[in-house]
GROMACS .gro file of C-alpha atoms in nm:
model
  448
    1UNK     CA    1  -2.145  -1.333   1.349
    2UNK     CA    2  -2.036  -1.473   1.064
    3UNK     CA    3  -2.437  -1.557   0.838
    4UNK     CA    4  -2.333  -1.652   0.492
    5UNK     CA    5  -2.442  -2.034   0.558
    6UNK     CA    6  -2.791  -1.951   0.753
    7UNK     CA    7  -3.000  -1.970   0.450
    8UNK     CA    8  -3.184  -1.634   0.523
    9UNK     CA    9  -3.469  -1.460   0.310
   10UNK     CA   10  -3.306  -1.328   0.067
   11UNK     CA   11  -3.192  -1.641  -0.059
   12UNK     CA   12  -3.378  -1.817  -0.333
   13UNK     CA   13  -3.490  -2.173  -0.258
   14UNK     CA   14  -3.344  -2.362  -0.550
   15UNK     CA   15  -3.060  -2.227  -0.849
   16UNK     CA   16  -3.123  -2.468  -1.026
   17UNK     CA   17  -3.332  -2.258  -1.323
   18UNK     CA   18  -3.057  -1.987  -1.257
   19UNK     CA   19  -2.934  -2.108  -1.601
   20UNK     CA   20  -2.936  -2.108  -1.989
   21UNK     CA   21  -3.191  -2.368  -2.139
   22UNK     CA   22  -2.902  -2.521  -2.365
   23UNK     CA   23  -2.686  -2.635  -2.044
   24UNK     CA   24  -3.036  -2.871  -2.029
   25UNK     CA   25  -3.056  -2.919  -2.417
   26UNK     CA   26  -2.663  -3.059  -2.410
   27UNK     CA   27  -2.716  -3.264  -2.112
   28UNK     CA   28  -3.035  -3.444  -2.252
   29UNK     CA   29  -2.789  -3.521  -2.579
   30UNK     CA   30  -2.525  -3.648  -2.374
   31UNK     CA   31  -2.721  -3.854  -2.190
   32UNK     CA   32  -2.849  -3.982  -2.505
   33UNK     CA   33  -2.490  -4.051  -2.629
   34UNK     CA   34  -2.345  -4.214  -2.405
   35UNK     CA   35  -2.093  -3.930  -2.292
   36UNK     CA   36  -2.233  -3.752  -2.006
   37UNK     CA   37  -2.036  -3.944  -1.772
   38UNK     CA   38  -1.701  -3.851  -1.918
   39UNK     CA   39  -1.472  -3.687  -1.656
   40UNK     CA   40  -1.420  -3.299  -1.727
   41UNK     CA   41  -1.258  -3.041  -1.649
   42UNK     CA   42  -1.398  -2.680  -1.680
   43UNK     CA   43  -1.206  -2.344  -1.621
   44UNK     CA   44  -1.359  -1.971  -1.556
   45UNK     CA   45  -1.118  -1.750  -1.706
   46UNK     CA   46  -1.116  -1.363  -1.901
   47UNK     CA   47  -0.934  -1.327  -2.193
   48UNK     CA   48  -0.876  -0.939  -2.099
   49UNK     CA   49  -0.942  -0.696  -1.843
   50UNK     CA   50  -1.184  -0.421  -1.899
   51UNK     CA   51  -1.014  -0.108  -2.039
   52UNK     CA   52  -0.774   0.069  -1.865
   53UNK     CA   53  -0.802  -0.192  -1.553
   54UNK     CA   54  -0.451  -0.278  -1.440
   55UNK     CA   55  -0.562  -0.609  -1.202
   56UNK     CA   56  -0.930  -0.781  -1.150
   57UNK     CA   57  -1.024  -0.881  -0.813
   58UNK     CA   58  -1.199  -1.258  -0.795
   59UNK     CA   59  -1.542  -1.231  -0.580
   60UNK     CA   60  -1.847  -1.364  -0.503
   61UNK     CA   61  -1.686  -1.712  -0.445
   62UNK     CA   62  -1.888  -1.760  -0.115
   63UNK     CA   63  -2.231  -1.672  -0.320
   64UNK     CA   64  -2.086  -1.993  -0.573
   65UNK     CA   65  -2.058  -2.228  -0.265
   66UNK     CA   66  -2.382  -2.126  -0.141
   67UNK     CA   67  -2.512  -2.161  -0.551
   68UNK     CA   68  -2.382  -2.500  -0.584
   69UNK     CA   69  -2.529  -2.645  -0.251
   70UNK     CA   70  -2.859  -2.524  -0.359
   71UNK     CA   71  -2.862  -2.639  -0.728
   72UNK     CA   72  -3.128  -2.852  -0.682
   73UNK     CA   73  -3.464  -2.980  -0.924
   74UNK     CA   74  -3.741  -2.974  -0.661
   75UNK     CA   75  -4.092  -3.107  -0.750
   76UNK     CA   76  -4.196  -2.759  -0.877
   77UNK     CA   77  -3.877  -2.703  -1.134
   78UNK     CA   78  -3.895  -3.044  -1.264
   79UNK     CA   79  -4.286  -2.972  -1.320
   80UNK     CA   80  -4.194  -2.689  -1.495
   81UNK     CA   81  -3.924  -2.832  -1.734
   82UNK     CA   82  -4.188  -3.145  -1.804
   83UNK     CA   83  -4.424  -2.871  -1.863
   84UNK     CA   84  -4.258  -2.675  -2.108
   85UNK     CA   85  -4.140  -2.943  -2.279
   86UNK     CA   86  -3.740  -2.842  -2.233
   87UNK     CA   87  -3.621  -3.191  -2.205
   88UNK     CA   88  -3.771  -3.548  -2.193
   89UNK     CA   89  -3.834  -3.775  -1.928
   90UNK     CA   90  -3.464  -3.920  -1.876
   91UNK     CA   91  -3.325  -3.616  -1.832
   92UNK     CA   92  -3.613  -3.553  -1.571
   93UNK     CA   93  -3.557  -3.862  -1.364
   94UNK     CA   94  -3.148  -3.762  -1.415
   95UNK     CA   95  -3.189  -3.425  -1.273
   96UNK     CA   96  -3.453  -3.533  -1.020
   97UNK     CA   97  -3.146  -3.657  -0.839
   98UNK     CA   98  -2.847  -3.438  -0.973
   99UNK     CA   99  -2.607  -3.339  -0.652
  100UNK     CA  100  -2.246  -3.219  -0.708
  101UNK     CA  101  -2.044  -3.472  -0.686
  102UNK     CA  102  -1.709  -3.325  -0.766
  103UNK     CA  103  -1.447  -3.075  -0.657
  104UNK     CA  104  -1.404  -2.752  -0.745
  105UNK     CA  105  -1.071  -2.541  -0.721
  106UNK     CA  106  -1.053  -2.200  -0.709
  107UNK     CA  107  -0.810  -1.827  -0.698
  108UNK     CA  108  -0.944  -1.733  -0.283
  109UNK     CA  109  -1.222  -1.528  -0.282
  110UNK     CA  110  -1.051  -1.119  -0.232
  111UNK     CA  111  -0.746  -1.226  -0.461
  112UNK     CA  112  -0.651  -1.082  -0.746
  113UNK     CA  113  -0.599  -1.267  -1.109
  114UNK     CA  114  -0.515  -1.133  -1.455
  115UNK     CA  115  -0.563  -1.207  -1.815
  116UNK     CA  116  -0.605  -1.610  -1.869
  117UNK     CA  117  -0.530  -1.671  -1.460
  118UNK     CA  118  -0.763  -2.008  -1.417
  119UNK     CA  119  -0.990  -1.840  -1.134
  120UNK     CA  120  -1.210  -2.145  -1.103
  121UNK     CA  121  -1.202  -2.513  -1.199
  122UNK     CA  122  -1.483  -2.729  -1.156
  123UNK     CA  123  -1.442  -3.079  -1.192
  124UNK     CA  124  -1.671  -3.381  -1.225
  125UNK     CA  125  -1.869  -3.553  -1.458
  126UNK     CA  126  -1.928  -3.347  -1.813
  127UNK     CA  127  -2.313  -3.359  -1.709
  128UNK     CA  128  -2.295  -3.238  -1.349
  129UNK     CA  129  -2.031  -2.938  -1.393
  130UNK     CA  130  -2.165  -2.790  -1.713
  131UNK     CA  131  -2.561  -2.721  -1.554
  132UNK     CA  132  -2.315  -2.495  -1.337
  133UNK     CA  133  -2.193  -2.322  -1.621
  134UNK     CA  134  -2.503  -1.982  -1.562
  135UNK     CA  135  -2.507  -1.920  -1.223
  136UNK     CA  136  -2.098  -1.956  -1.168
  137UNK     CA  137  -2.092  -1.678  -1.428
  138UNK     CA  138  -2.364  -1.498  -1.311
  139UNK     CA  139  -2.202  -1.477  -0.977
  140UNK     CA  140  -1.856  -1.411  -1.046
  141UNK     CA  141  -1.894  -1.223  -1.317
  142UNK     CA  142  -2.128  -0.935  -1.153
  143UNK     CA  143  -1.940  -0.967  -0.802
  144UNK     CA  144  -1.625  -0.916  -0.947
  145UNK     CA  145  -1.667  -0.655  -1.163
  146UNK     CA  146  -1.826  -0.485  -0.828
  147UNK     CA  147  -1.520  -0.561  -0.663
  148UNK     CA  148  -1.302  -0.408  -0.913
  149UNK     CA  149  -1.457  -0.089  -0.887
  150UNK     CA  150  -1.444  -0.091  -0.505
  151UNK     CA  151  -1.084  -0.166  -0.511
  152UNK     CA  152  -1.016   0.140  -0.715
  153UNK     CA  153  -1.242   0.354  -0.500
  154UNK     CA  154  -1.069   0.225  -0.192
  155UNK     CA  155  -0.742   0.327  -0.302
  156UNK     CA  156  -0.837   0.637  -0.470
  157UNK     CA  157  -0.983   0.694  -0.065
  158UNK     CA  158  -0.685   0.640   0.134
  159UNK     CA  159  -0.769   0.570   0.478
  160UNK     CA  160  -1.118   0.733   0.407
  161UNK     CA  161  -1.355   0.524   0.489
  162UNK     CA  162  -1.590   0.445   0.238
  163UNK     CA  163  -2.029   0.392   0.247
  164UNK     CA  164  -2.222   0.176  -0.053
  165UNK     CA  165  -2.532   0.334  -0.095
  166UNK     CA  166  -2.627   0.206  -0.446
  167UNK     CA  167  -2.938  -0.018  -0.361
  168UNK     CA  168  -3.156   0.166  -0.540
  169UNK     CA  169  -2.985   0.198  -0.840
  170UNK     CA  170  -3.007  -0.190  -0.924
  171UNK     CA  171  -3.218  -0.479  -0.851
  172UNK     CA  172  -3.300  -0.555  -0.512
  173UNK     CA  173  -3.106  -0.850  -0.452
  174UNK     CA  174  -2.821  -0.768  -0.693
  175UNK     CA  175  -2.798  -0.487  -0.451
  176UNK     CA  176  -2.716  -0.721  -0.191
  177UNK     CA  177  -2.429  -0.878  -0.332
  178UNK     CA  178  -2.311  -0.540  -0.442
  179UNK     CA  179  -2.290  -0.446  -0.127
  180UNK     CA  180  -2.115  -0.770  -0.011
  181UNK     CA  181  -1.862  -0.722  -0.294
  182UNK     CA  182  -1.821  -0.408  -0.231
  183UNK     CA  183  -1.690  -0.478   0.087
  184UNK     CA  184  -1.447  -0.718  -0.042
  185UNK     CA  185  -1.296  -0.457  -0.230
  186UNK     CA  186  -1.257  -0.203   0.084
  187UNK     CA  187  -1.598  -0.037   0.183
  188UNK     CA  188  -1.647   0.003   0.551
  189UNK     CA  189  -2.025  -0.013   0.537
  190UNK     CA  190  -2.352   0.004   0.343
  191UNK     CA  191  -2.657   0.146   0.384
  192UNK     CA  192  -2.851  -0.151   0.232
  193UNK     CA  193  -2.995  -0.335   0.540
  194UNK     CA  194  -3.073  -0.674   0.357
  195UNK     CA  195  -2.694  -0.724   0.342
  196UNK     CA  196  -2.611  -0.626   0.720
  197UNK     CA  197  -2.866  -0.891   0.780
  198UNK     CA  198  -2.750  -1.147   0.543
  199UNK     CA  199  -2.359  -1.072   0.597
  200UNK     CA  200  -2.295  -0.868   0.907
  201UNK     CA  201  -2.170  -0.597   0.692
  202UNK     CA  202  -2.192  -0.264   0.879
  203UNK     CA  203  -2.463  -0.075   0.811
  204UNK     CA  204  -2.531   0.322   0.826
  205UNK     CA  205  -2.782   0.581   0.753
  206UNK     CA  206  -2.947   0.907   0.905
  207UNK     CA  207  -3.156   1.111   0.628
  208UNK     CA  208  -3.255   1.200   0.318
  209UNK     CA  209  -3.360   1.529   0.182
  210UNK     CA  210  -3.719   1.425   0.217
  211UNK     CA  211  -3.691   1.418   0.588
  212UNK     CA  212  -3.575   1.833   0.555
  213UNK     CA  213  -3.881   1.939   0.302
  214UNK     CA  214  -4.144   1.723   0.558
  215UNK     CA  215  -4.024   1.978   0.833
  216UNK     CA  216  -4.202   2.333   0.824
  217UNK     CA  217  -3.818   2.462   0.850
  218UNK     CA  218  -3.473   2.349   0.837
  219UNK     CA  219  -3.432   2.429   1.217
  220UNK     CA  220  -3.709   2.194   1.292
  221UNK     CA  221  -3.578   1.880   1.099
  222UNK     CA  222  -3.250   1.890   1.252
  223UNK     CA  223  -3.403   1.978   1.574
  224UNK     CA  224  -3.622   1.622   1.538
  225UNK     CA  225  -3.322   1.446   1.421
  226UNK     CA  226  -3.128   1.511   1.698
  227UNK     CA  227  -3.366   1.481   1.972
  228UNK     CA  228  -3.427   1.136   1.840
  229UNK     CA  229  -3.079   1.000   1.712
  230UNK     CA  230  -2.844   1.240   1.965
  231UNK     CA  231  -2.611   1.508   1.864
  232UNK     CA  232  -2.367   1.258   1.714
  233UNK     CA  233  -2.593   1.218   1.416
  234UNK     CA  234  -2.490   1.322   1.074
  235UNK     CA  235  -2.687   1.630   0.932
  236UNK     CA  236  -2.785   1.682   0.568
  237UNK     CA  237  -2.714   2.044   0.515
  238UNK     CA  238  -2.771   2.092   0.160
  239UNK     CA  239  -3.094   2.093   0.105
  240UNK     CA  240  -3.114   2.529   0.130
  241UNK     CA  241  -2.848   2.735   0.198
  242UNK     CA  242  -2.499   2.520   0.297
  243UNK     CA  243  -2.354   2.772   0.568
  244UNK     CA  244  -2.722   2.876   0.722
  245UNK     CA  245  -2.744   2.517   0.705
  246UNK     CA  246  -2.403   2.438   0.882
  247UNK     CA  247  -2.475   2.714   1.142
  248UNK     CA  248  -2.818   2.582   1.238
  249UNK     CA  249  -2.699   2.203   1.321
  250UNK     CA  250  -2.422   2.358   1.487
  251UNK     CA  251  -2.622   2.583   1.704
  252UNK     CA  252  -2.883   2.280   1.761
  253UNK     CA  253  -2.641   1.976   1.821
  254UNK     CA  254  -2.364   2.165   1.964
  255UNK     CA  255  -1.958   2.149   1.895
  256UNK     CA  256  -2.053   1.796   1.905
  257UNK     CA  257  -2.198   1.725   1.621
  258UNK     CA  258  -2.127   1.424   1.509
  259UNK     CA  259  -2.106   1.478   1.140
  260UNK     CA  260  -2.215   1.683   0.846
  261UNK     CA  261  -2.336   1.557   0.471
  262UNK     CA  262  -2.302   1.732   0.135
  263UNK     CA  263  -2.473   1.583  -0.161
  264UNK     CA  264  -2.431   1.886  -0.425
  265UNK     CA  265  -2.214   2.137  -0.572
  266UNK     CA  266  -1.891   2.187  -0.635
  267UNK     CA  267  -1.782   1.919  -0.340
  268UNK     CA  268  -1.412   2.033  -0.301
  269UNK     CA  269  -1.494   2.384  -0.280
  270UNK     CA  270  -1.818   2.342  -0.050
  271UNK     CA  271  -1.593   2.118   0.167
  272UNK     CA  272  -1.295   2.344   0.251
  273UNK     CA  273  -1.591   2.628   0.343
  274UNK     CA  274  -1.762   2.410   0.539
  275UNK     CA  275  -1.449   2.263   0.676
  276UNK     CA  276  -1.352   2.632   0.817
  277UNK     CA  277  -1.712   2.741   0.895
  278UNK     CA  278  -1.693   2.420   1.147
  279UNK     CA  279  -1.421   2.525   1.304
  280UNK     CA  280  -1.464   2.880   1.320
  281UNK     CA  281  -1.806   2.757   1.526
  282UNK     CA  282  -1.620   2.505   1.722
  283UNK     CA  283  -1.701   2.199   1.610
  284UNK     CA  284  -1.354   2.106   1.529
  285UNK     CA  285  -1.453   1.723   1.512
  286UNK     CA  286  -1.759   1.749   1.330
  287UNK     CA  287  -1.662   1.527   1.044
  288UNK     CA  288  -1.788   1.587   0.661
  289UNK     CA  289  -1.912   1.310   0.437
  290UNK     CA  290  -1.934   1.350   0.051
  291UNK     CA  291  -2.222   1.176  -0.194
  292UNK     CA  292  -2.357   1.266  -0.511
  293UNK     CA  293  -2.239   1.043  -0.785
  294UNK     CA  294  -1.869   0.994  -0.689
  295UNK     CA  295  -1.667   0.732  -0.894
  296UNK     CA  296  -1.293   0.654  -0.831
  297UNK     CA  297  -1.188   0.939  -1.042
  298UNK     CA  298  -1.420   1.211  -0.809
  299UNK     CA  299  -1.246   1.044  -0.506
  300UNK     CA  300  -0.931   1.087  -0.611
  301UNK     CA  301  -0.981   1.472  -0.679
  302UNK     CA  302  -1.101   1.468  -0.341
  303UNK     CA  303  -0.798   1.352  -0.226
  304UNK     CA  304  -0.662   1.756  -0.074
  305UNK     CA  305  -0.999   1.832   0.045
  306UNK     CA  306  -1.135   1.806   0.407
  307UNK     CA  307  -1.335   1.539   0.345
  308UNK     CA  308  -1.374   1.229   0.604
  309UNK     CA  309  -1.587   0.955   0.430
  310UNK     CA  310  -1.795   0.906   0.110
  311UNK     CA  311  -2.091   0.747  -0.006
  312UNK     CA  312  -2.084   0.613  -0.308
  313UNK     CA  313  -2.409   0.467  -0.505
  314UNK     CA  314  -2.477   0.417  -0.891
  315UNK     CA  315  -2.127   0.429  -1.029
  316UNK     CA  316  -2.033   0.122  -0.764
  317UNK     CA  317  -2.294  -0.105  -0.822
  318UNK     CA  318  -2.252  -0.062  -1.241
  319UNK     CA  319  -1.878  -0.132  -1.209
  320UNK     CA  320  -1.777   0.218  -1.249
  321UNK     CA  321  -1.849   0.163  -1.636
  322UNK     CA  322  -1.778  -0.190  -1.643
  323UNK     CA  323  -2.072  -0.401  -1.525
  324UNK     CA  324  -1.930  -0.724  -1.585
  325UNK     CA  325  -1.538  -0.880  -1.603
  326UNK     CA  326  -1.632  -1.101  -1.889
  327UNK     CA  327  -1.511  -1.459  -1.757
  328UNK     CA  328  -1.605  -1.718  -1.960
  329UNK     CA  329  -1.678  -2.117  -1.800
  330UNK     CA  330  -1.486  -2.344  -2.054
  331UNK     CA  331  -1.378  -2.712  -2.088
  332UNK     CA  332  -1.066  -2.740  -2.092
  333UNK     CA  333  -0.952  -3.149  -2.115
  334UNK     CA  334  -1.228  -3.412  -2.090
  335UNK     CA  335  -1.186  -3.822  -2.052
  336UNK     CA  336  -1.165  -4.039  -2.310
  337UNK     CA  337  -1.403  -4.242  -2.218
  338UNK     CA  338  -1.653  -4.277  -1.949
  339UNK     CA  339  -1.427  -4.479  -1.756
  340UNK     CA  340  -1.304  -4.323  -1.413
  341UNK     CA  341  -0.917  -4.395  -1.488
  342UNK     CA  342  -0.961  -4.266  -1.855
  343UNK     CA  343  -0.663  -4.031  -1.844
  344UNK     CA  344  -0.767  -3.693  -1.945
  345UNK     CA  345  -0.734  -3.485  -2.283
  346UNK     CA  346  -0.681  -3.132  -2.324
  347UNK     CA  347  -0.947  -2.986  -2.538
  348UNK     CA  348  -0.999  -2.583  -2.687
  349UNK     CA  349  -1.203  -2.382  -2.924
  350UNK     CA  350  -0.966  -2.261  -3.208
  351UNK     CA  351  -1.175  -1.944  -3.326
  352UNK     CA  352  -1.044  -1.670  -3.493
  353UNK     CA  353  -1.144  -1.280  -3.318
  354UNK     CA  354  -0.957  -1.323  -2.975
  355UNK     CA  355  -1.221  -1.595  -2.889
  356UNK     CA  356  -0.950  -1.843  -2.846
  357UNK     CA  357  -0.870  -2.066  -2.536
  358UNK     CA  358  -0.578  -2.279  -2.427
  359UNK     CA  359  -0.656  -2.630  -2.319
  360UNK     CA  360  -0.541  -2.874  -2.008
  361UNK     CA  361  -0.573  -2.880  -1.699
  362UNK     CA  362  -0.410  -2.555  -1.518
  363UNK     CA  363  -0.218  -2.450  -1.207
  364UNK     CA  364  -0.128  -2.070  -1.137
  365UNK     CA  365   0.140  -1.929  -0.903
  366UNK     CA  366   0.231  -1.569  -0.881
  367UNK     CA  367   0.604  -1.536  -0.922
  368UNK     CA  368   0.787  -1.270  -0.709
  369UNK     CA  369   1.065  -1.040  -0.760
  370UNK     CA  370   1.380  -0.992  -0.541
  371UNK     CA  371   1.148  -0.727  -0.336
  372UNK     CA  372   0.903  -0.928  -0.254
  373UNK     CA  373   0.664  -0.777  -0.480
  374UNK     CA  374   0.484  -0.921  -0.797
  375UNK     CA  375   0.593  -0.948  -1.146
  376UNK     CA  376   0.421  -1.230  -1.345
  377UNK     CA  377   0.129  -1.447  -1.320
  378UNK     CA  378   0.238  -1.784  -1.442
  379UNK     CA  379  -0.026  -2.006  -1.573
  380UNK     CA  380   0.068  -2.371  -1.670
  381UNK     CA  381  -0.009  -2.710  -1.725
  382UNK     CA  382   0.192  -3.022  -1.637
  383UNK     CA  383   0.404  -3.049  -1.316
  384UNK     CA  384   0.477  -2.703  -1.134
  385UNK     CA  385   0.801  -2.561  -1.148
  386UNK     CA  386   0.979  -2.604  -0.815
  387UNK     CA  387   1.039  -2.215  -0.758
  388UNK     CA  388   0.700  -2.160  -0.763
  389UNK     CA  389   0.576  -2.448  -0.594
  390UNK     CA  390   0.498  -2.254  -0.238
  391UNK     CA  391   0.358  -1.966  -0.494
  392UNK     CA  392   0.026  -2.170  -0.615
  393UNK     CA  393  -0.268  -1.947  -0.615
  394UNK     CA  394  -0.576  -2.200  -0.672
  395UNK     CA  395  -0.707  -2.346  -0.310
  396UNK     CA  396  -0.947  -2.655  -0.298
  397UNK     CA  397  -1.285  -2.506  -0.209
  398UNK     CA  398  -1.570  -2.842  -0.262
  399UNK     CA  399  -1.428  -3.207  -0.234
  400UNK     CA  400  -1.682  -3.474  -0.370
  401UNK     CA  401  -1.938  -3.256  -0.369
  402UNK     CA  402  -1.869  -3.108   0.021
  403UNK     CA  403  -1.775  -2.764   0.082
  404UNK     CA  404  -1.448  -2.696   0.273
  405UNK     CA  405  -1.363  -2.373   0.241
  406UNK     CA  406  -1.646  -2.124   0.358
  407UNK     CA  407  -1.487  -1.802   0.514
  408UNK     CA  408  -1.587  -1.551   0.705
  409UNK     CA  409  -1.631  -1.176   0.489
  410UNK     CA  410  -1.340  -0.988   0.681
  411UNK     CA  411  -1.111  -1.220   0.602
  412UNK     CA  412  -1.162  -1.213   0.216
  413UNK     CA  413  -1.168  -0.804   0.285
  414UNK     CA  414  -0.817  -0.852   0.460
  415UNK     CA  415  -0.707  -1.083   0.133
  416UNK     CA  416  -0.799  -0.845  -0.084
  417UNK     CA  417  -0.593  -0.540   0.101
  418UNK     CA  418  -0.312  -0.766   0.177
  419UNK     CA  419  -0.318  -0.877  -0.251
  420UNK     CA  420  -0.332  -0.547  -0.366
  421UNK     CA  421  -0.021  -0.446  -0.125
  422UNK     CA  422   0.170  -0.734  -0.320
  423UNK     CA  423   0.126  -0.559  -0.638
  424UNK     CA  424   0.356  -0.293  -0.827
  425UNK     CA  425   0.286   0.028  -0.723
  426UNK     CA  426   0.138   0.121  -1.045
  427UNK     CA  427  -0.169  -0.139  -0.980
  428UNK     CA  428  -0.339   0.136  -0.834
  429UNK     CA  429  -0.348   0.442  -1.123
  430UNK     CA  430  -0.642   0.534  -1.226
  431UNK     CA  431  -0.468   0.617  -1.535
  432UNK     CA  432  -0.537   0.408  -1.841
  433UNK     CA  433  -0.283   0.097  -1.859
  434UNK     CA  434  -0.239  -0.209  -1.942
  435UNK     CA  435  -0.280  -0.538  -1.632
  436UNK     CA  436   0.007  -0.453  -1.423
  437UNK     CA  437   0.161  -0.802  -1.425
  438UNK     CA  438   0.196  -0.989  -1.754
  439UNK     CA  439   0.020  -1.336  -1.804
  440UNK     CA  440   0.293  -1.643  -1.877
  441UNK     CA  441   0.236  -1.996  -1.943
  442UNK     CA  442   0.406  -2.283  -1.879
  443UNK     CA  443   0.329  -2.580  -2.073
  444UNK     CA  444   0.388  -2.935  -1.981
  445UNK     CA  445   0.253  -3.291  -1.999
  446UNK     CA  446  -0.101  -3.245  -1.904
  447UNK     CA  447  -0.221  -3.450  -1.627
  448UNK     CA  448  -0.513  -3.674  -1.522
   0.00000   0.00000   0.00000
């Protein structure tokens, strides 16, 4: 069951105060002038990948639909902004009615995009898309960066499967998206039950060391655990002595055993001990499941150990060092007047310290080599070349206002695996690089 639309508890009523006090400040001046009618065009873009990232990977796109459907000023938020004095009565009765009118394009949700690729555009009236300007960013920037890091674990994991179990290292509802982004970028589950129930994400989980100490002996926890949860449970066997430990759920739950858990020590030695203590007893498919602060580079040393799955927890939901991808919501061309046929201008912020943008209205295709496989991002403005026509990487997700293009999570998981694959092999080396395809543009006459 597909629950992203449902509207379930852990949503927030209203987004509309998920935003920056000047997005209200420049709307109550352009209101005032005369110019927030003016048909925009704004473009969520990074100017460079963290360090050492070869590709980003675009999520949180469903959270944005969801975002912009609720952006709403109920009784309570205009209250508030009369309250506070943030803007005058205009703007009140203005936002008292504000609904997205407009459309928004954007890179699919489980893509990937580079340097300058135009991963959103929102389009509309300059008042209506720039109160979006926050909670866009907010979104993509956190999901993505999730993403990014799951991606890297994923691959560092082989066919490994993979368990978020970072919940408590972040807020609780940033936990939840975590968790969905997470699976975007190749977890199989998460122990975080919020987001089973809000996205059907698998969900796992046995015990904690607590559940060990509460017992008057080892023997007697994973005696309770398994007469309660059967003998193809997972048993923590850390918490003492590792091999008494082993030998105990062994004896207990039989050859059966469904799994074991290490959380400390030197993992790849404890696992290749443990791996032949199993066996030696029997249970030759008793699996063993890592934790205890993994990143991708951990995984990846894991990669010639016994090891069947890992849980991974702080290091995923802080973007593995990287807790945001730094997109930035700009306009990019803007009408000339507030007419609807006003043709449109390209606008940009000249700034000197890498701060700078290029204007007009954009189009991206990913060009491919004679292999099939990826060698440029092309970013342009204008007509699209012919060759690269059937290449086009930005999909219409909200016409006037309606959105079209909700999707269920596994298929943004399987867009993500499938846009990875595309990429040159060396997308996926955890050694430090620069974005494994280079960003070109294509300039043209800009359109309206």
């Amino acid at each position: 069951m597909n629950t992203a639309d449902l509207g379930l508890p852990v949503d927030v009523p209203s987004t509309a105060l998920f935003t920056d006090q000047y997005e209200l400040t420049m709307l109550r001046a352009a209101l005032k002038a005369g110019t927030a009618g003016r048909r925009s065009v704004f473009e969520v873009f990074t100017r460079r990948l963290p360090d050492g990232r070869r590709y980003g990977v675009v999520a949180g796109t469903g959270r944005v639909l969801d975002a912009v459907e609720n952006f709403r000023f109920d009784p309570g938020v205009l209250g508030f902004l009369r309250e506070k004095d943030i803007v005058d009565e205009e703007t009140l009765d203005w936002l008292a009615g504000y609904r997205f009118s407009g459309d928004i394009w954007g890179y699919p949700e489980g893509e990937v995009y580079f340097p300058g690729s135009p991963i959103m555009r929102v389009e509309g009236s300059f008042a209506e898309c720039v109160l979006l300007e926050t909670v866009i960013l907010s979104i993509l920037n956190h999901d993505s960066a999730i993403a990014a890091a799951a991606s890297r674990m994923s691959s560092a994991a082989g066919d490994r499967p993979l368990i978020e179990m970072g919940a408590r290292r972040t807020h609780e509802l940033a936990a939840v998206a975590a968790a969905r982004a997470a699976y975007v970028g190749g977890f199989a589950s998460t122990s975080d039950l919020a987001a089973g129930f809000r996205y059907s994400i698998p969900t796992v989980g046995t015990s904690a060391h607590a559940f060990t100490l509460l017992h008057d002996s080892e023997r007697d926890a994973f005696r309770a655990q398994v007469d309660s949860l059967g003998g193809g449970t997972t048993l923590l066997v850390d918490t003492y002595d590792v091999a008494e430990a082993v030998r105990t759920a062994v004896e207990i739950a039989g050859p059966e055993l469904g799994a074991v858990r290490i959380d400390s020590g030197d993992l790849l030695l404890v696992a290749h001990r443990v791996r032949q203590q199993l066996d030696e007893l029997g249970a030759t498919g008793t699996k063993i499941i890592v934790t205890s602060d993994l990143d991708e580079y951990a995984i990846a040393s894991l990669a010639a150990a016994p090891v069947d799955a890992y849980g991974v927890g702080t290091q995923l939901v802080t973007g593995s060092g990287h807790p945001t991808a730094s997109m930035v919501y700009k306009l990019v061309a803007r009408a000339e007047s507030a007419d609807p046929k006003a043709p449109l201008v390209p606008v940009a912020k000249k700034s000197t310290g890498g701060k700078t943008s290029v204007g007009g209205r954009k189009w991206a295709a990913r060009r491919l080599d004679e292999h099939g496989v990826a060698e440029a991002e092309v970013v342009g403005t204008g007509a699209v070349p012919g060759d690269l026509a059937d290449r086009q990487l930005l999909v219409k997700l909200v016409e006037g206002g309606g959105v079209i293009a909700r999707e269920p999570l596994d298929v943004v998981r399987d867009r993500h695996a499938a846009a990875r694959a595309g990429l040159p092999l060396s997308a996926t080396q955890l050694s430090r690089g620069e974005p494994v395809l280079p960003t070109e543009y294509a300039h043209g006459p800009s359109g309206s």
